[in-house]
Coordinates of C-alpha atoms in Angstrom, one line a residue:
Chain A
X308 CA 1.9 -19.6 17.2
X309 CA -0.5 -17.3 15.7
X310 CA -3.4 -18.5 17.9
X311 CA -1.4 -18.1 20.9
X312 CA -0.5 -14.1 19.9
X313 CA -4.0 -13.4 19.0
X314 CA -5.6 -12.4 22.1
X315 CA -2.4 -10.7 23.1
X316 CA -2.6 -8.4 19.9
X317 CA -6.1 -8.0 20.1
X318 CA -6.8 -7.1 23.5
X319 CA -5.9 -3.4 23.3
X320 CA -8.1 -2.3 20.6
X321 CA -11.1 -1.9 22.2
X322 CA -10.0 -0.3 24.9
X323 CA -8.6 2.5 22.0
X324 CA -11.4 2.2 20.2
X325 CA -13.9 3.4 22.9
X326 CA -11.9 6.2 23.7
X327 CA -11.6 7.2 20.0
X328 CA -15.3 7.1 20.1
X329 CA -16.1 8.7 23.6
X330 CA -13.7 11.5 22.3
X331 CA -15.7 12.3 19.2
X332 CA -18.9 11.9 21.1
X333 CA -17.9 14.4 23.7
X334 CA -16.7 17.7 21.5
X335 CA -19.8 16.7 18.8
X336 CA -17.3 18.1 15.9
X337 CA -16.9 17.0 12.3
X338 CA -13.5 16.1 12.6
X339 CA -12.1 14.0 9.7
X340 CA -9.2 12.6 11.2
X341 CA -10.5 10.9 14.2
X342 CA -12.5 8.6 12.0
X343 CA -9.1 7.1 10.5
X344 CA -8.4 6.2 14.3
X345 CA -10.1 2.7 14.5
X346 CA -8.4 2.0 11.3
X347 CA -4.9 2.8 11.7
X348 CA -5.2 0.8 15.0
X349 CA -6.7 -2.4 13.4
X350 CA -4.3 -2.2 10.7
X351 CA -1.6 -2.2 13.5
X352 CA -3.1 -5.0 14.9
X353 CA -3.2 -7.1 11.3
X354 CA 0.5 -5.7 10.7
X355 CA 1.3 -7.7 14.1
X356 CA -0.6 -10.7 13.8
X357 CA 0.6 -11.7 10.2
X358 CA 4.5 -11.1 11.2
X359 CA 4.7 -15.1 12.0
X360 CA 2.7 -16.0 9.1
X361 CA 5.0 -14.6 6.2
X362 CA 7.9 -17.0 6.8
X363 CA 9.0 -17.5 2.8
X364 CA 10.4 -13.6 2.8
X365 CA 12.8 -15.2 4.8
X366 CA 13.6 -18.4 3.5
X367 CA 14.3 -15.9 0.2
X368 CA 16.3 -13.7 2.7
X369 CA 18.7 -16.1 3.7
X370 CA 19.8 -17.3 0.2
X371 CA 20.3 -13.7 -1.5
X372 CA 21.6 -11.8 1.9
X373 CA 24.3 -9.5 0.5
X374 CA 27.4 -8.6 2.9
X375 CA 26.3 -5.1 3.1
X376 CA 22.5 -5.2 1.9
X377 CA 19.8 -5.2 4.4
X378 CA 18.1 -8.2 5.4
X379 CA 14.5 -8.8 3.5
X380 CA 13.0 -9.8 6.9
X381 CA 12.9 -7.2 9.8
X382 CA 14.8 -7.9 13.0
X383 CA 13.1 -9.1 15.9
X384 CA 13.6 -6.8 19.2
X385 CA 12.5 -8.5 21.4
X386 CA 9.6 -10.6 22.7
X387 CA 6.5 -9.6 24.2
X388 CA 4.9 -12.3 25.6
X389 CA 4.2 -14.7 22.3
X390 CA 4.4 -12.0 19.8
X391 CA 8.1 -11.0 18.6
X392 CA 8.4 -7.5 18.3
X393 CA 10.4 -6.1 15.1
X394 CA 12.2 -2.9 14.2
X395 CA 9.4 -2.5 11.4
X396 CA 6.6 -3.0 14.4
X397 CA 8.3 0.1 16.2
X398 CA 8.2 2.2 13.4
X399 CA 5.0 1.6 12.3
X400 CA 3.2 2.0 16.3
X401 CA 6.0 5.4 16.6
X402 CA 4.1 6.8 13.6
X403 CA 0.8 5.7 13.9
X404 CA 1.2 7.4 17.7
X405 CA 2.3 10.2 15.7
X406 CA -0.4 10.6 13.4
X407 CA -3.1 10.2 16.5
X408 CA -1.4 12.7 18.6
X409 CA -1.2 15.2 15.4
X410 CA -5.1 14.3 15.0
X411 CA -5.9 15.1 18.7
X412 CA -3.8 18.1 19.2
X413 CA -5.2 19.6 15.5
X414 CA -8.8 18.8 16.8
X415 CA -8.5 19.8 19.7
X416 CA -10.0 23.3 19.8
X417 CA -11.7 23.6 16.7
X418 CA -11.8 27.0 15.1
X419 CA -14.0 28.2 12.5
X420 CA -11.3 30.1 10.7
X421 CA -8.9 27.3 11.3
X422 CA -4.6 28.2 11.8
X423 CA -1.8 26.2 12.3
X424 CA -1.8 22.9 12.9
X425 CA -5.9 22.2 12.5
X426 CA -5.4 24.5 9.4
X427 CA -3.0 22.0 7.8
X428 CA -4.9 18.7 8.5
X429 CA -7.8 20.6 7.2
X430 CA -5.9 21.2 4.2
X431 CA -4.9 17.7 3.9
X432 CA -8.0 16.1 4.2
X433 CA -9.9 18.4 1.9
X434 CA -7.8 18.4 -0.8
X435 CA -7.5 14.5 -0.6
X436 CA -11.3 14.2 -0.6
X437 CA -11.8 16.5 -3.2
X438 CA -9.4 14.6 -5.3
X439 CA -11.0 11.5 -4.7
X440 CA -14.8 12.9 -5.3
X441 CA -13.5 13.7 -8.9
X442 CA -12.3 10.5 -9.3
X443 CA -14.7 8.0 -7.9
X444 CA -17.7 10.4 -7.5
X445 CA -20.0 11.6 -4.2
X446 CA -22.2 8.8 -3.2
X447 CA -18.8 6.8 -3.4
X448 CA -16.4 9.2 -1.7
X449 CA -18.5 9.5 1.1
X450 CA -18.9 6.2 2.0
X451 CA -15.3 5.2 1.5
X452 CA -13.2 8.3 2.2
X453 CA -12.5 7.2 5.6
X454 CA -10.1 3.8 4.2
X455 CA -8.5 5.6 1.7
X456 CA -7.8 9.2 3.5
X457 CA -6.3 7.0 6.2
X458 CA -4.5 4.6 3.8
X459 CA -2.8 7.2 2.0
X460 CA -1.9 9.6 5.3
X461 CA -0.4 6.1 6.9
X462 CA 1.9 5.5 3.8
X463 CA 2.9 8.8 3.1
X464 CA 4.1 9.1 6.8
X465 CA 5.7 5.8 6.8
X466 CA 7.8 6.2 3.7
X467 CA 8.8 9.8 4.7
X468 CA 9.6 8.4 8.1
X469 CA 11.8 5.9 6.6
X470 CA 14.2 8.3 5.1
X471 CA 14.9 10.3 8.9
X472 CA 18.8 9.9 9.6
X473 CA 18.6 7.4 12.0
X474 CA 16.4 4.9 10.8
X475 CA 18.4 1.5 10.1
X476 CA 21.6 3.4 11.6
X477 CA 20.8 3.4 15.2
X478 CA 21.1 -0.2 16.9
X479 CA 22.9 -2.7 18.4
X480 CA 26.0 -4.6 16.3
X481 CA 29.4 -5.1 16.7
X482 CA 33.1 -3.9 15.9
X483 CA 34.6 -5.7 12.7
X484 CA 38.1 -7.1 13.6
X485 CA 39.7 -6.4 10.5
X486 CA 38.5 -2.7 9.5
X487 CA 37.7 -1.5 13.2
X488 CA 34.5 0.1 11.7
X489 CA 31.4 -0.6 13.9
X490 CA 28.6 -2.4 11.9
X491 CA 24.9 -2.6 12.9
X492 CA 23.3 -6.1 12.9
X493 CA 20.0 -5.1 14.9
X494 CA 19.4 -1.8 13.6
X495 CA 16.6 -0.1 16.4
X496 CA 14.5 1.3 13.7
X497 CA 13.6 0.1 10.0
X498 CA 11.0 1.3 7.1
X499 CA 7.9 -0.3 8.0
X500 CA 6.7 -0.3 4.4
X501 CA 10.0 -2.4 3.7
X502 CA 8.2 -4.9 5.8
X503 CA 6.1 -7.0 3.7
X504 CA 3.9 -8.3 6.5
X505 CA 2.3 -4.8 6.9
X506 CA 2.0 -4.2 3.3
X507 CA 0.2 -7.2 2.8
X508 CA -1.7 -6.9 6.1
X509 CA -3.0 -3.3 4.7
X510 CA -3.8 -5.0 1.3
X511 CA -5.9 -7.7 3.2
X512 CA -7.6 -5.0 4.9
X513 CA -8.4 -3.5 1.5
X514 CA -9.9 -6.7 0.3
X515 CA -12.2 -7.4 2.8
X516 CA -13.7 -3.4 2.7
X517 CA -13.6 -3.9 -1.5
X518 CA -15.9 -7.1 -1.0
X519 CA -18.0 -5.8 1.8
X520 CA -18.4 -2.6 -0.6
X521 CA -18.9 -4.3 -3.4
X522 CA -22.1 -6.7 -1.8
X523 CA -23.3 -3.5 -0.9
X524 CA -23.2 -1.9 -3.7
X525 CA -24.9 -4.5 -6.0
X526 CA -25.9 -7.5 -3.9
X527 CA -23.9 -11.2 -3.8
X528 CA -25.5 -12.0 -7.0
X529 CA -24.7 -8.6 -8.5
X530 CA -21.0 -8.8 -7.6
X531 CA -21.2 -12.6 -9.6
X532 CA -23.3 -10.7 -12.9
X533 CA -20.4 -8.1 -12.4
X534 CA -17.3 -10.4 -13.0
X535 CA -18.5 -13.2 -14.9
X536 CA -21.6 -11.8 -16.7
X537 CA -21.8 -10.3 -20.4
X538 CA -21.2 -6.7 -20.9
X539 CA -22.6 -4.8 -24.0
X540 CA -25.5 -5.0 -26.1
X541 CA -26.2 -8.2 -28.6
X542 CA -28.9 -10.2 -29.1
X543 CA -29.8 -13.6 -30.8
X544 CA -26.9 -16.2 -31.2
X545 CA -24.3 -13.5 -30.7
X546 CA -26.0 -13.4 -27.4
X547 CA -25.5 -16.8 -26.7
X548 CA -21.7 -16.5 -27.4
X549 CA -21.2 -13.5 -25.6
X550 CA -22.4 -15.0 -22.3
X551 CA -20.1 -18.1 -22.7
X552 CA -17.1 -16.0 -24.0
X553 CA -17.5 -13.6 -21.0
X554 CA -18.2 -16.5 -18.5
X555 CA -14.6 -18.2 -19.4
X556 CA -13.0 -14.4 -19.7
X557 CA -14.6 -13.8 -15.9
X558 CA -12.6 -16.7 -14.4
X559 CA -9.4 -14.7 -15.8
X560 CA -11.0 -11.3 -13.8
X561 CA -11.5 -13.7 -10.8
X562 CA -7.6 -14.7 -11.0
X563 CA -6.8 -11.0 -11.2
X564 CA -9.1 -9.9 -8.4
X565 CA -7.6 -12.6 -6.0
X566 CA -4.2 -11.5 -7.3
X567 CA -5.1 -7.9 -6.5
X568 CA -3.7 -8.0 -2.4
X569 CA -0.3 -9.3 -3.8
X570 CA 0.8 -7.1 -6.2
X571 CA -0.9 -4.5 -4.0
X572 CA 1.5 -5.3 -1.3
X573 CA 4.4 -6.4 -3.3
X574 CA 4.0 -3.3 -5.2
X575 CA 4.5 -0.9 -2.2
X576 CA 6.8 -3.4 -0.4
X577 CA 9.2 -3.6 -3.3
X578 CA 9.7 -0.2 -4.1
X579 CA 10.1 1.0 -0.4
X580 CA 12.8 -1.8 0.0
X581 CA 14.7 -1.4 -2.9
X582 CA 14.8 2.4 -2.1
X583 CA 16.3 1.5 1.3
X584 CA 18.9 -0.7 -0.1
X585 CA 19.5 1.8 -3.1
X586 CA 20.4 4.2 -0.6
X587 CA 22.6 2.0 1.7
X588 CA 24.6 1.0 -1.5
X589 CA 25.5 4.6 -2.5
X590 CA 26.6 5.4 1.3
X591 CA 29.0 2.6 0.8
X592 CA 30.1 3.1 -3.0
X593 CA 32.6 5.6 -2.4
X594 CA 33.8 5.7 1.4
X595 CA 35.0 8.9 1.6
X596 CA 32.1 10.5 0.0
X597 CA 29.1 8.7 1.6
X598 CA 27.6 12.3 2.7
X599 CA 27.2 13.1 -0.7
X600 CA 26.6 10.7 -2.9
X601 CA 23.4 9.2 -1.3
X602 CA 21.9 13.3 -1.1
X603 CA 20.4 12.8 -4.7
X604 CA 18.9 9.3 -4.0
X605 CA 17.2 11.0 -0.6
X606 CA 15.4 13.2 -3.1
X607 CA 14.4 10.4 -5.3
X608 CA 13.1 8.9 -2.5
X609 CA 11.2 11.3 -1.0
X610 CA 9.4 11.7 -4.6
X611 CA 8.9 7.4 -4.4
X612 CA 7.2 7.4 -1.0
X613 CA 4.6 10.3 -2.2
X614 CA 4.4 8.6 -5.6
X615 CA 4.1 5.1 -3.6
X616 CA 0.9 6.2 -1.4
X617 CA -0.9 7.7 -4.1
X618 CA -0.5 5.1 -6.4
X619 CA -1.8 2.6 -3.4
X620 CA -4.7 4.9 -2.6
X621 CA -5.7 5.2 -6.4
X622 CA -5.5 2.1 -7.0
X623 CA -7.9 0.8 -4.3
X624 CA -10.0 3.7 -5.4
X625 CA -10.2 2.3 -8.7
X626 CA -10.8 -1.1 -7.9
X627 CA -14.0 0.1 -5.8
X628 CA -15.0 2.1 -8.4
X629 CA -15.2 -0.4 -10.8
X630 CA -16.8 -2.8 -9.0
X631 CA -19.6 -0.5 -7.2
X632 CA -20.2 1.6 -10.2
X633 CA -23.3 0.8 -12.4
X634 CA -23.5 -0.1 -16.0
X635 CA -23.2 2.9 -18.4
X636 CA -26.4 2.2 -19.7
X637 CA -27.9 1.9 -16.3
X638 CA -26.8 5.7 -15.4
X639 CA -28.5 7.3 -18.4
X640 CA -31.8 6.3 -17.1
X641 CA -31.4 7.5 -14.0
Chain B
X1468 CA 30.1 -20.7 -25.4
X1469 CA 26.5 -20.1 -25.1
X1470 CA 25.9 -23.2 -23.4
X1471 CA 27.4 -22.3 -19.8
X1472 CA 26.2 -18.6 -20.3
X1473 CA 22.7 -20.3 -20.8
X1474 CA 23.2 -22.5 -17.4
X1475 CA 24.7 -19.4 -15.6
X1476 CA 21.3 -17.3 -16.7
X1477 CA 19.2 -20.4 -15.0
X1478 CA 15.9 -20.7 -13.8
X1479 CA 14.8 -17.0 -13.6
X1480 CA 15.1 -15.7 -16.8
X1481 CA 11.0 -15.7 -17.1
X1482 CA 10.9 -13.0 -14.4
X1483 CA 13.5 -10.7 -16.5
X1484 CA 11.6 -10.9 -19.1
X1485 CA 8.0 -10.5 -17.9
X1486 CA 9.8 -7.1 -16.2
X1487 CA 10.9 -6.5 -19.3
X1488 CA 7.8 -6.9 -20.8
X1489 CA 6.4 -4.8 -18.2
X1490 CA 8.5 -2.2 -18.1
X1491 CA 8.1 -1.6 -22.1
X1492 CA 3.9 -1.4 -21.1
X1493 CA 4.2 1.0 -18.3
X1494 CA 6.2 3.3 -20.2
X1495 CA 3.8 2.9 -23.4
X1496 CA 1.0 3.6 -21.0
X1497 CA 2.8 6.2 -19.3
X1498 CA 3.2 7.9 -22.7
X1499 CA -0.2 7.8 -24.3
X1500 CA -1.3 9.1 -20.8
X1501 CA 1.0 12.3 -21.0
X1502 CA 0.1 12.8 -24.6
X1503 CA -3.5 12.5 -23.7
X1504 CA -3.4 15.0 -21.0
X1505 CA -1.6 17.4 -23.2
X1506 CA -4.3 17.4 -25.9
X1507 CA -7.1 17.5 -23.5
X1508 CA -5.9 18.9 -20.4
X1509 CA -9.6 18.8 -18.8
X1510 CA -9.9 15.1 -18.8
X1511 CA -6.8 14.7 -16.8
X1512 CA -8.9 12.6 -14.2
X1513 CA -10.5 10.4 -16.4
X1514 CA -7.3 9.4 -17.9
X1515 CA -5.4 9.2 -15.0
X1516 CA -8.2 6.6 -13.5
X1517 CA -7.5 4.7 -17.0
X1518 CA -3.8 4.9 -17.0
X1519 CA -3.5 3.4 -13.6
X1520 CA -5.8 0.9 -14.2
X1521 CA -3.8 -0.3 -17.7
X1522 CA -1.0 0.1 -15.6
X1523 CA -2.1 -2.3 -12.7
X1524 CA -2.8 -5.0 -15.2
X1525 CA 0.3 -4.3 -17.0
X1526 CA 2.5 -4.9 -13.5
X1527 CA 0.2 -7.8 -12.7
X1528 CA 2.1 -10.1 -15.1
X1529 CA 5.5 -9.7 -13.2
X1530 CA 4.0 -10.5 -10.6
X1531 CA 2.6 -14.1 -12.4
X1532 CA 5.8 -14.4 -13.7
X1533 CA 7.2 -14.3 -9.9
X1534 CA 4.6 -16.9 -8.1
X1535 CA 2.9 -18.8 -10.7
X1536 CA 5.4 -20.2 -12.7
X1537 CA 8.3 -21.9 -11.2

């Protein structure tokens, strides 16, 4: 299944990628948003790629599925060859295309004194850049900002798009014979981060980037020393003991590093999915007040969507900082 | 009386306990970070980094409970 879908998923990528590069080369402008384009697209491809892979979520879903709840697994809308297009993927694509269009529109005519859309993008990108620069340092932010900037804007846009009215309420359904109410079985749109495949794909992309950055900063041997080597100043017999202790503790560190993609993806998925479930539950709690009760929770979800995008970006940035930074003693010598 | 209750609680109590512990841990870290920023607002960014890291470590316990223990 996965092999069969591979050519279909990968095929559109090189074309779009060369398109992005060609445009950037043609205008020769220093526009940050355009650098994000290839990454967003590769994230999408990965998200689609992993859709058949994580089936355990579906098994859990069948066990805990409630009458009014949102299923854990996104619904399949139609088959595009071997690739099953789900409602979460539709949202992912719509948002990604929206971001691309906005970035293209904003940077079409670069003005020295920006106004309107260009001003907004510059404000967003610059404030993100400065924030990250304070945190992970000037050299590292130059190298890695394309990833963190993309991930933040992409996740934030997805989270807030999922709160729009119509997401989860427009789709195919049936009339309930008993109550006469209309029930949606397959919504057309579903919050994209309420889909474990997308969050796991993003975490995996980060994991690969993290390994590459770690090896670039320290070398292969340096990464191992960083993880399982002794830290701190000791000498003599104590040093031997410390080497042994840090070697053993290092394996705990390895486990926690291997768990990072899982915890990153489940943190985002869990928060957004729980938010959607809560909104759904709140609109069913008193049928006559369904228009009023979810409103405070919508504002809560706006906040959660922002905080989770920030947390994902911050955590990935801090993980990168930890592996790429040199020992504090080293830095004093420079 | 207690036995049927225990039987009802079943096999997932470790996840609940891990979530409880992680929630307490995250709360304590947030409290510490907030009061640290209150004492020294200039150090907000390094404190944020430390706090996020510590929160990630505390949260990871829940995922260990979810996936490693059956």
